Amino acid sequence: MALLYNYAQLIAKNLAAFRTRFVLGASLWLLAWAGALPGAAIARVEASVPTGPHALAAAARPARLTASAGPLTLAGSNTTATTSPVSSNSPTSVAVVGNYAYVLNSKGGTNGGAILTFNISNPAAPALASVTALPDNTYPHYLAAAGNLVTVLNLNEQYGRNGVQVSTLVTYDATTPTTALPQLSSIGIPGNNVAGLGMTGTTAYTLSDNFGGGAGTVAVVDLSAPASPVLRQNSSTGHYTPTAFAVNGSVALATSNSYAPVNVMTLTPTTAPKRGEVLVGTDIYPNSNRAVAVGSTLGVVLNFNTPSAPLLQVLNISTPTPVLKGSLTLDASAGVLTMVDDHFGYVLNQGSVNTLQVLDFSNPNAPFSVGSISTSATPAGLTVVGNYAYVTCNDNMLRIFKLALAPALTAISPGAELPGATITLTGTNFAATSSVSFGGVAATSVVFNSSTSLTVTVPGSLAAGSSSVVVGTSSGVSASAPAFTVLNVYTPSLLATCASVVPATASTNDGQWHYLLAASGEVVLAYSYTGASLGNLAVDMLAADPAAPVRQDAKGRKYLDRNFHLTASGGRFDGRTVALRFFGLNSEFARLQAADPTVTLAGLHATQYSGPNEDCDLSNDSSTGEFRALSAAASIPSGAPGLWPM
């Protein structure tokens, strides 16, 4: 098929493989838009975005915290002290579900304490919603919450079998958080020296010493019927004196204090005892693990090899055998640790330095500190949800810190495009006021779809080649911007000659737009197709000499400067439709308009030709061949430096 385009008509030559049944559908455009060549503007045919075969998946980039104004600001605070029924308060754990934060206050020793429920719908002014008194002689250690359930892990001053202490997991109903939480149940957890509590849905996980011995034990408690909890399993970690425990979904980390490896566990709540847990040892033998945290593929351990130099170690836990990645030396006062995803970690420095510190794990081999903020008093409990960190302190205060999260750009689709076309950016922390730049050139059209999606028009002034895309908001800019390739329209090296410009290229039949590129990487045309495979596609093209007069046929119709001849190796495809877009320079359209001032983009047509001498030379067309005229109105793309003739 050869195409020659003029103001009224484009002559299409069709090889026998296509025959006369090859139809250029209504979405055919004779030209899309070209790159900004020296002295050349561009005209395009259509505003829709081709998703070309050369789309590049941008490397995932983490959101970073702003450094200029500091990564954290104090949003609000409220006292955790109550005059009745709790005295001598010591706030420890904090958990957040929806608009409520649950703080565990302990009296110390074997005494009880209280669960303080705060309404945090306005983080700048958290309000005490209810107080739930805890009985004495329970020694509450940890609190967790999920859905409408709040659990507290106690170390009771009571003894079970063999005279060993028995811990209890108490479940409370948080359906109405504005009133004291009713107790639903209590279940014994064999063991002492409780070291952690986590919840996923209606399953609670605890870590303590094994019943009758010192090895760590992970207990799995089914709370699907919270009034009748069931201990599904009680499995040993195989290592003595458990020290830290963290749960994230179906993954948990457990550590011990005796040069034992870190346990990475896969947790699956089941009804069958002794199921749902796989213990995986590591090659890391810490001296004293004070804290652990777990993401989806990364885990971190706060390891005190020496008192003056606590070491934060990063583990890749995505494989059956966890692998030690990078490490970071922290302040000697580092204590509580948590992470929300695989990008950021949060540390409470307690005592000599009372701060909340933010860590970046975007490169697990080289973690670094982003910044910190004073907690005003010794911090005790920490959880991070969304853009806020919730910290309890020993001055009986709950402090809420706002995290200023900069945008993160994780994908560009397509990853290669022409100037003036639109692309989709995917990431996190986008805002309605987001700005986007390409190699330092600002995009003038940025459409905010959501906090994870932007639609952006590629600036028309960009030159072909690699260009870094950066998203900016008031909280910062995306770091290490992914590469984006700016395409250009093919500029012929031979004139007045029918030459091969696109070598045989495997076709795609997914209904998306795909570019056919010259060996130089420049765009010749684009196609969209669904159906049986077309095989390989190839393009020959004849470009008229711009120094010669504008061509015209016997009827006086004038032609643009390019003829196209498209072939497919897949044989005949009678009755099928292939939509095409042809590309050319604005200078070519300007030349046509100079020769015929009545020419408009809206008036352009294409004509399909099938018959003898099917090539990209119009002079040898036969009057016995078939000609089919098709409308091919063009349009000017937003941001392009000119028109797209076709």
XYZ file of C-alpha atoms in Angstrom:
646
model
C 0.000 0.000 0.000
C 1.436 3.342 -0.985
C -0.017 6.605 0.198
C 0.448 10.035 -1.239
C -1.395 12.816 0.482
C -2.784 16.096 -0.817
C -5.396 18.612 0.261
C -8.257 16.514 -1.070
C -6.894 13.056 -1.381
C -4.113 10.679 -0.487
C -3.367 7.966 -3.014
C -2.894 4.559 -1.382
C -1.159 1.715 -3.149
C -1.921 -1.725 -1.847
C 0.214 -4.825 -2.314
C -1.415 -8.083 -3.325
C -1.067 -9.254 0.254
C -3.501 -6.564 1.272
C -5.669 -6.529 -1.823
C -8.616 -4.210 -2.048
C -10.118 -5.428 1.213
C -7.486 -3.609 3.233
C -9.470 -0.790 4.777
C -8.060 2.300 6.397
C -10.625 2.900 9.116
C -12.210 6.169 10.146
C -9.485 6.724 12.718
C -6.845 6.854 9.977
C -4.716 9.970 10.069
C -2.323 10.821 7.333
C 0.083 12.547 9.640
C 0.406 12.762 13.337
C 2.947 15.214 14.625
C 6.652 15.474 14.219
C 9.477 16.489 16.500
C 10.856 20.009 16.494
C 13.505 19.900 13.791
C 15.634 22.938 12.961
C 13.449 25.316 11.006
C 10.574 22.842 10.988
C 7.343 22.921 12.903
C 4.995 20.008 13.172
C 1.459 19.169 12.272
C -0.456 16.261 13.709
C -3.529 14.363 12.823
C -5.086 13.377 16.090
C -4.971 14.250 19.767
C -5.217 10.677 21.065
C -1.990 9.188 22.430
C -0.260 6.284 20.724
C 1.083 3.707 23.131
C 4.081 2.910 21.010
C 6.056 -0.318 21.062
C 8.984 1.540 22.521
C 7.265 2.461 25.766
C 9.738 2.356 28.617
C 8.753 1.255 32.094
C 10.219 3.853 34.414
C 12.229 2.542 37.335
C 10.374 2.706 40.622
C 11.326 5.738 42.634
C 10.488 6.252 46.289
C 8.753 9.246 47.715
C 11.220 11.376 49.596
C 10.575 13.733 52.429
C 11.191 17.402 52.008
C 14.511 18.592 53.332
C 14.146 22.345 53.037
C 11.372 22.784 55.586
C 12.186 19.589 57.438
C 10.585 16.194 56.909
C 8.287 16.455 59.937
C 6.073 19.022 61.561
C 4.059 18.762 64.768
C 0.412 18.618 63.764
C -1.130 18.390 67.224
C -0.959 16.837 70.677
C -3.094 15.887 73.651
C -2.429 14.594 77.120
C -2.585 10.862 77.780
C -2.924 11.460 81.511
C -6.250 10.928 83.223
C -7.202 11.585 86.824
C -9.614 8.671 87.013
C -9.357 5.746 86.936
C -5.675 5.855 85.962
C -2.821 7.406 87.901
C 0.953 7.271 87.482
C 0.439 6.851 83.749
C 3.098 5.520 81.420
C 1.889 5.568 77.788
C 3.430 2.798 75.712
C 1.851 1.305 72.580
C -0.290 3.278 70.159
C -2.410 1.933 67.299
C -4.553 3.786 64.759
C -7.692 2.599 62.969
C -9.652 5.100 60.907
C -10.254 8.297 62.865
C -9.239 6.873 66.228
C -5.927 6.319 68.000
C -5.742 3.813 70.849
C -3.047 4.451 73.468
C -2.032 1.888 76.092
C -1.264 3.438 79.473
C 0.400 1.260 82.080
C 0.725 2.036 85.802
C 3.937 0.075 85.933
C 4.801 -3.030 87.917
C 1.928 -5.480 88.027
C -0.711 -2.813 88.076
C -3.185 -2.242 85.276
C -3.736 0.980 83.426
C -6.079 2.132 80.687
C -6.775 2.273 76.983
C -7.179 5.904 75.986
C -9.124 6.441 72.763
C -8.500 9.681 70.857
C -10.507 11.126 67.987
C -7.829 12.097 65.438
C -10.104 13.194 62.601
C -8.473 16.589 63.073
C -4.784 15.744 63.577
C -4.100 19.286 64.742
C -6.420 18.817 67.703
C -6.751 15.205 68.831
C -9.563 14.837 71.354
C -9.925 12.252 74.084
C -12.983 10.161 73.192
C -13.058 7.508 75.926
C -11.106 5.793 78.701
C -11.165 2.036 79.227
C -9.810 0.970 82.618
C -7.601 -2.124 82.773
C -7.619 -4.281 85.929
C -4.705 -4.420 88.319
C -2.300 -7.363 88.417
C -2.298 -7.675 84.636
C 0.903 -5.850 83.677
C -0.229 -4.701 80.175
C 2.681 -4.641 77.722
C 1.460 -4.261 74.137
C -1.600 -3.039 72.249
C -2.733 -3.688 68.668
C -5.889 -2.830 66.745
C -7.587 -3.858 63.517
C -11.132 -3.226 62.355
C -13.394 -3.025 65.399
C -11.068 -4.984 67.672
C -8.404 -3.792 70.099
C -6.138 -6.353 71.767
C -3.847 -5.999 74.783
C -1.091 -8.479 75.635
C -0.626 -8.785 79.417
C 2.031 -10.532 81.479
C -0.034 -11.837 84.355
C 1.245 -12.568 87.835
C -0.245 -16.015 87.620
C 1.199 -19.410 86.895
C 0.047 -22.195 84.652
C 1.476 -25.595 83.971
C 4.874 -26.358 85.502
C 4.722 -23.133 87.481
C 5.517 -20.960 84.447
C 3.977 -17.536 83.965
C 1.085 -17.328 81.541
C 0.418 -14.233 79.474
C -3.073 -13.246 78.439
C -4.414 -11.701 75.266
C -7.461 -9.587 76.039
C -9.798 -8.465 73.248
C -11.971 -5.344 73.405
C -14.864 -4.203 71.227
C -14.110 -0.854 69.545
C -17.348 -0.636 67.606
C -18.228 2.494 69.615
C -14.901 4.167 70.403
C -16.539 7.151 72.076
C -17.412 5.021 75.111
C -15.354 2.670 77.256
C -14.494 -0.424 75.223
C -16.277 -3.559 76.437
C -14.072 -6.581 77.039
C -15.005 -9.445 74.737
C -12.626 -12.198 75.819
C -9.340 -13.216 77.392
C -7.176 -16.161 76.378
C -4.007 -17.516 77.949
C -0.781 -17.393 75.956
C 1.778 -19.815 77.464
C 5.107 -18.172 78.170
C 6.676 -15.190 79.856
C 8.857 -12.284 78.805
C 6.355 -11.104 76.197
C 8.162 -9.445 73.298
C 5.541 -8.329 70.821
C 1.987 -8.283 69.499
C 0.635 -7.784 65.991
C -2.722 -8.064 64.246
C -3.793 -8.811 60.694
C -7.545 -8.720 60.245
C -9.055 -11.007 62.882
C -5.810 -12.826 63.666
C -3.452 -11.829 66.467
C 0.199 -12.883 66.687
C 2.257 -12.795 69.876
C 5.907 -13.478 70.711
C 7.001 -14.639 74.158
C 9.209 -17.223 75.869
C 8.173 -20.797 75.298
C 6.017 -22.494 77.912
C 8.321 -24.374 80.269
C 11.523 -23.025 78.718
C 13.319 -20.006 77.374
C 12.929 -20.412 73.605
C 10.804 -17.858 71.783
C 7.258 -18.815 70.885
C 4.954 -17.336 68.275
C 1.298 -17.874 69.087
C -1.461 -17.439 66.521
C -4.867 -16.522 67.939
C -8.008 -16.683 65.817
C -10.339 -13.781 66.691
C -12.899 -14.334 63.944
C -15.299 -15.000 66.820
C -13.797 -12.447 69.210
C -15.877 -13.576 72.174
C -14.451 -17.091 71.764
C -10.813 -16.765 70.665
C -8.930 -19.899 69.619
C -5.205 -20.530 69.976
C -4.411 -22.042 66.589
C -0.715 -22.678 67.079
C 2.108 -22.085 69.470
C 5.349 -22.619 67.552
C 8.893 -22.200 68.800
C 11.331 -19.870 67.070
C 14.127 -22.146 68.242
C 16.026 -19.309 69.930
C 16.107 -18.118 73.512
C 15.117 -14.790 75.046
C 12.961 -13.174 72.358
C 13.455 -9.418 72.188
C 11.503 -7.915 69.302
C 8.586 -8.770 67.044
C 6.917 -7.077 64.079
C 4.010 -8.124 61.854
C 3.004 -6.739 58.471
C 0.194 -8.630 56.794
C 1.377 -12.219 56.418
C 5.037 -11.567 57.233
C 6.672 -11.298 60.649
C 10.166 -10.767 62.012
C 11.265 -12.094 65.398
C 14.627 -11.651 67.097
C 16.397 -12.987 70.159
C 19.081 -11.718 72.489
C 21.533 -14.579 72.292
C 23.493 -14.338 69.046
C 20.631 -16.109 67.318
C 19.536 -15.522 63.738
C 16.602 -13.319 62.867
C 13.473 -15.337 62.167
C 11.452 -14.381 59.115
C 8.027 -15.983 59.248
C 5.207 -16.414 56.795
C 1.959 -16.245 58.733
C -1.243 -17.787 57.480
C -4.233 -17.913 59.840
C -5.865 -21.327 59.486
C -8.217 -23.510 61.442
C -5.706 -26.341 61.576
C -3.175 -26.246 64.426
C 0.533 -26.313 63.565
C -0.070 -24.724 60.171
C 0.399 -21.279 58.733
C 3.973 -20.571 59.798
C 7.325 -21.170 58.164
C 10.464 -20.267 60.068
C 13.420 -19.223 57.959
C 16.818 -18.711 59.543
C 19.284 -16.077 58.392
C 23.014 -15.695 58.495
C 22.783 -12.644 60.727
C 23.807 -13.160 64.338
C 23.148 -9.949 66.265
C 24.357 -9.308 69.754
C 21.348 -7.481 71.100
C 18.283 -6.777 68.971
C 16.269 -3.942 70.434
C 13.708 -3.510 67.655
C 12.571 -4.860 64.305
C 10.235 -3.677 61.559
C 8.938 -5.356 58.438
C 7.691 -4.144 55.056
C 6.661 -6.285 52.097
C 10.096 -7.257 50.750
C 12.392 -5.605 53.304
C 12.889 -6.056 57.006
C 15.073 -3.997 59.344
C 16.747 -4.917 62.618
C 18.111 -2.515 65.226
C 21.221 -4.350 66.378
C 23.261 -3.203 69.368
C 26.635 -4.785 68.696
C 28.204 -2.081 70.842
C 26.331 0.253 73.189
C 27.711 3.356 71.513
C 27.002 2.338 67.936
C 23.630 0.678 67.354
C 23.486 -0.667 63.824
C 20.378 -0.678 61.682
C 20.569 -3.659 59.326
C 18.389 -3.987 56.225
C 17.277 -7.450 55.083
C 15.824 -8.565 51.778
C 13.093 -10.955 52.883
C 11.580 -11.608 49.449
C 13.517 -14.868 49.076
C 13.361 -18.013 51.241
C 16.783 -17.180 52.660
C 16.882 -13.534 53.785
C 19.878 -11.569 52.570
C 21.641 -8.812 54.462
C 21.765 -5.640 52.361
C 22.992 -2.345 53.810
C 23.361 -0.921 57.301
C 23.295 2.440 59.026
C 24.755 3.503 62.369
C 22.196 5.268 64.554
C 22.286 7.229 67.789
C 22.924 5.213 70.946
C 19.459 6.164 72.205
C 17.652 4.524 69.259
C 14.887 2.266 70.500
C 11.476 1.897 68.825
C 11.374 1.146 65.111
C 8.621 0.889 62.505
C 8.167 1.057 58.731
C 5.113 1.600 56.549
C 6.446 0.298 53.248
C 9.783 -0.703 51.793
C 10.881 2.916 51.369
C 10.780 4.567 54.767
C 11.514 3.639 58.346
C 10.873 5.598 61.533
C 12.953 5.431 64.724
C 12.307 6.814 68.191
C 15.500 7.981 69.868
C 14.893 7.732 73.601
C 16.771 9.387 76.448
C 19.845 11.399 75.506
C 18.200 12.400 72.233
C 14.410 12.515 72.205
C 13.531 12.595 68.533
C 11.512 10.961 65.799
C 13.910 10.121 62.976
C 13.008 9.266 59.366
C 15.114 6.761 57.397
C 15.164 6.087 53.662
C 15.501 2.503 52.382
C 14.915 3.266 48.690
C 18.378 1.823 48.082
C 18.517 -1.077 50.558
C 22.270 -1.272 50.129
C 22.750 2.306 51.313
C 20.049 3.405 53.784
C 20.294 6.984 55.009
C 18.669 9.383 57.447
C 16.261 11.924 55.960
C 15.815 14.044 59.060
C 14.380 14.153 62.562
C 12.240 16.256 64.864
C 12.160 16.659 68.631
C 9.452 14.774 70.496
C 9.839 17.216 73.452
C 9.940 14.314 75.911
C 11.152 10.726 75.969
C 9.096 8.878 73.341
C 7.691 5.425 74.035
C 5.201 4.268 71.405
C 5.083 4.828 67.657
C 2.867 4.043 64.703
C 2.733 5.626 61.242
C -0.467 5.728 59.183
C -0.793 7.688 55.957
C 0.938 11.054 56.251
C 1.048 11.101 60.048
C 3.245 9.618 62.763
C 1.675 9.060 66.183
C 4.069 9.139 69.152
C 3.381 8.624 72.855
C 5.781 10.258 75.328
C 6.540 9.878 79.025
C 5.195 13.345 79.755
C 1.794 11.735 79.169
C 1.327 13.250 75.737
C 0.224 11.863 72.418
C 1.965 13.843 69.707
C 1.000 13.674 66.047
C 3.600 14.591 63.447
C 2.785 15.371 59.842
C 5.022 13.782 57.241
C 5.716 16.025 54.265
C 5.922 13.379 51.550
C 7.368 14.475 48.250
C 5.972 12.913 45.066
C 7.398 9.657 43.744
C 7.340 8.819 40.036
C 7.144 5.057 39.461
C 6.051 4.626 35.827
C 5.653 6.513 32.551
C 3.316 5.240 29.856
C 4.327 5.279 27.148
C 7.987 5.798 27.939
C 8.723 7.141 24.454
C 6.579 9.765 22.716
C 6.509 12.644 20.296
C 6.381 16.257 21.513
C 2.803 17.456 21.895
C 1.389 14.024 22.732
C 0.012 13.125 26.137
C 1.500 10.535 28.479
C 0.428 9.115 31.840
C 2.595 9.405 34.932
C 2.014 6.948 37.765
C 3.371 7.332 41.278
C 2.418 8.542 44.733
C 1.792 11.821 46.554
C 0.724 13.738 43.442
C -1.272 16.918 44.055
C -3.728 19.048 42.108
C -0.983 21.669 41.833
C 1.694 19.225 40.641
C 4.215 20.524 38.135
C 6.049 18.340 35.628
C 9.261 19.046 33.762
C 11.081 17.210 30.990
C 14.817 17.747 31.126
C 14.144 21.049 32.892
C 11.465 22.161 30.409
C 8.121 22.727 32.129
C 5.017 21.043 30.772
C 2.209 23.529 30.177
C -0.574 20.950 30.404
C -0.724 18.778 33.540
C -4.029 17.087 34.370
C -4.424 15.771 37.921
C -6.295 12.455 37.837
C -5.577 11.307 41.379
C -2.802 11.249 43.957
C -1.265 8.422 41.915
C -1.910 9.541 38.322
C -1.193 12.565 36.114
C -1.844 13.099 32.410
C 0.814 15.341 30.883
C 1.410 16.838 27.449
C 5.012 16.504 26.342
C 6.386 20.018 25.656
C 6.490 20.734 21.964
C 9.934 22.336 22.127
C 11.765 19.197 23.264
C 14.506 17.822 21.071
C 14.695 14.106 20.357
C 16.537 11.938 22.861
C 16.466 10.965 26.517
C 14.771 13.407 28.861
C 14.373 13.207 32.647
C 10.826 13.614 33.934
C 10.398 15.213 37.356
C 7.170 15.770 39.302
C 7.056 18.593 41.827
C 4.652 19.563 44.601
C 4.802 21.904 47.562
C 6.351 19.029 49.543
C 9.294 18.471 47.193
C 10.216 16.818 43.918
C 10.476 13.234 42.758
C 14.010 11.932 43.204
C 16.219 10.450 40.505
C 13.652 11.033 37.797
C 13.096 8.124 35.389
C 14.357 8.498 31.831
C 11.866 9.352 29.111
C 12.603 9.212 25.392
C 11.439 12.054 23.152
C 10.768 10.770 19.636
C 11.109 12.583 16.325
C 9.494 12.262 12.909
C 11.565 10.611 10.206
C 13.568 12.965 8.003
C 14.336 11.269 4.660
C 17.933 11.036 3.551
C 16.971 10.220 -0.063
C 14.695 12.432 -2.150
C 12.476 11.488 -5.091
C 13.398 7.832 -4.519
C 11.203 4.981 -3.319
C 13.346 3.624 -0.479
C 12.912 1.218 2.407
C 12.598 3.221 5.632
C 11.101 0.752 8.146
C 12.671 -2.709 8.155
C 10.470 -5.761 8.739
C 9.013 -5.281 12.223
C 6.874 -7.805 14.103
C 3.296 -6.553 14.289
C 1.090 -6.398 17.383
C -2.650 -7.039 17.374
C -3.651 -5.735 20.816
C -5.705 -2.789 19.547
C -3.240 -0.244 20.934
C -1.302 2.275 18.871
C 2.236 1.250 17.991
C 4.911 3.171 16.129
C 6.842 1.881 13.157
C 10.306 3.381 13.379
C 13.079 3.892 10.902
C 16.491 2.424 11.672
C 17.375 5.861 13.082
C 14.631 5.492 15.708
C 12.489 8.172 14.064
C 8.733 7.786 13.647
C 7.404 6.932 10.178
C 3.853 5.863 10.953
C 1.690 4.256 13.634
C -0.912 1.511 13.443
C -3.650 0.003 15.574
C -5.057 -3.445 14.854
C -6.970 -6.375 16.314
C -7.322 -9.732 14.603
C -5.147 -12.506 13.230
C -1.462 -11.646 13.040
C -0.323 -9.421 10.184
C 3.151 -10.900 10.442
C 5.978 -8.421 9.900
C 5.246 -4.884 8.744
C 7.613 -2.877 6.535
C 7.389 0.590 5.004
C 8.846 2.106 1.862
C 8.589 5.834 1.369
C 9.142 8.349 -1.394
C 9.909 11.903 -0.301
C 9.586 14.644 -2.906
C 12.393 17.109 -3.405
C 11.283 20.309 -1.591
C 13.207 22.327 -4.187
C 10.947 20.998 -6.936
C 7.416 22.288 -7.593
C 4.609 20.815 -5.513
C 3.309 17.732 -7.274
C -0.193 17.478 -8.707
C -2.243 14.911 -10.621
C -4.104 15.195 -13.904
C -7.094 16.670 -12.075
C -4.978 19.461 -10.627
C -5.047 18.076 -7.071
C -1.858 18.928 -5.284
C 0.061 16.490 -3.130
C 2.116 16.575 0.009
C 5.726 15.510 -0.195
C 5.534 11.919 1.102
C 4.201 8.663 -0.396
C 3.932 5.599 1.828
C 3.978 1.930 0.838
C 3.068 -0.418 3.706
C 3.390 -4.195 3.363
C 2.585 -7.112 5.664
C 4.121 -10.576 5.502
C 1.072 -12.321 6.949
C -0.737 -12.694 3.638
C -4.202 -11.567 2.677
C -6.497 -10.146 5.331
C -9.681 -9.509 3.413
C -12.373 -7.742 5.405
C -10.108 -6.632 8.268
C -9.420 -3.077 9.312
C -6.086 -1.488 10.152
C -6.054 2.083 11.464
C -3.012 4.112 10.449
C -1.424 7.426 11.315
C 1.108 8.971 8.962
C 3.641 11.547 10.054
C 5.287 14.486 8.327
C 6.786 17.911 8.895
C 4.893 21.150 9.176
C 7.157 22.635 6.529
C 5.693 20.148 4.053
C 2.157 21.226 4.836
C 3.177 24.879 4.615
C 4.612 24.183 1.148
C 1.313 22.647 0.066
C -0.668 25.607 1.416
C 1.583 28.032 -0.439
C 0.800 26.189 -3.663
C -2.924 25.983 -2.885
C -4.167 28.459 -0.230
C -7.520 26.642 -0.055
C -5.916 23.615 1.576
C -6.891 22.994 5.206
C -6.058 20.256 7.630
C -9.746 19.430 7.894
C -9.960 18.916 4.135
C -7.213 16.338 3.802
C -8.128 12.942 2.394
C -6.431 9.606 1.810
C -6.938 7.328 -1.142
C -6.201 3.628 -1.050
C -4.854 2.168 -4.271
C -4.779 -1.488 -5.311
C -3.653 -2.626 -8.675
C -0.616 -2.980 -10.926
C 2.685 -1.428 -9.851
C 1.971 -1.239 -6.140
C 4.922 0.693 -4.788
C 5.548 4.199 -3.493
C 5.795 5.814 -6.950
C 2.539 7.383 -8.120
C 3.631 7.952 -11.677
C 3.188 4.292 -12.599
C -0.335 3.830 -11.180
C -2.669 2.061 -13.599
C -6.053 3.430 -14.547
C -7.351 -0.125 -14.144
C -6.490 -0.169 -10.445
C -8.879 0.457 -7.574
C -8.956 3.773 -5.751
C -10.790 4.339 -2.475
C -10.985 7.887 -1.073
C -11.101 8.310 2.697
C -11.474 11.414 4.809
C -8.313 12.138 6.795
C -8.868 15.420 8.553
C -5.941 16.535 10.695
C -5.679 18.589 13.867
C -3.078 20.587 15.756
C -1.935 18.871 18.954
C -1.738 20.910 22.136
C 1.783 22.051 22.834
C 3.201 21.075 19.444
C 5.350 23.665 17.701
C 3.108 23.715 14.672
C 0.768 21.578 12.601
C 0.704 17.988 11.631
C -0.158 17.792 7.996
C -2.181 14.586 8.189
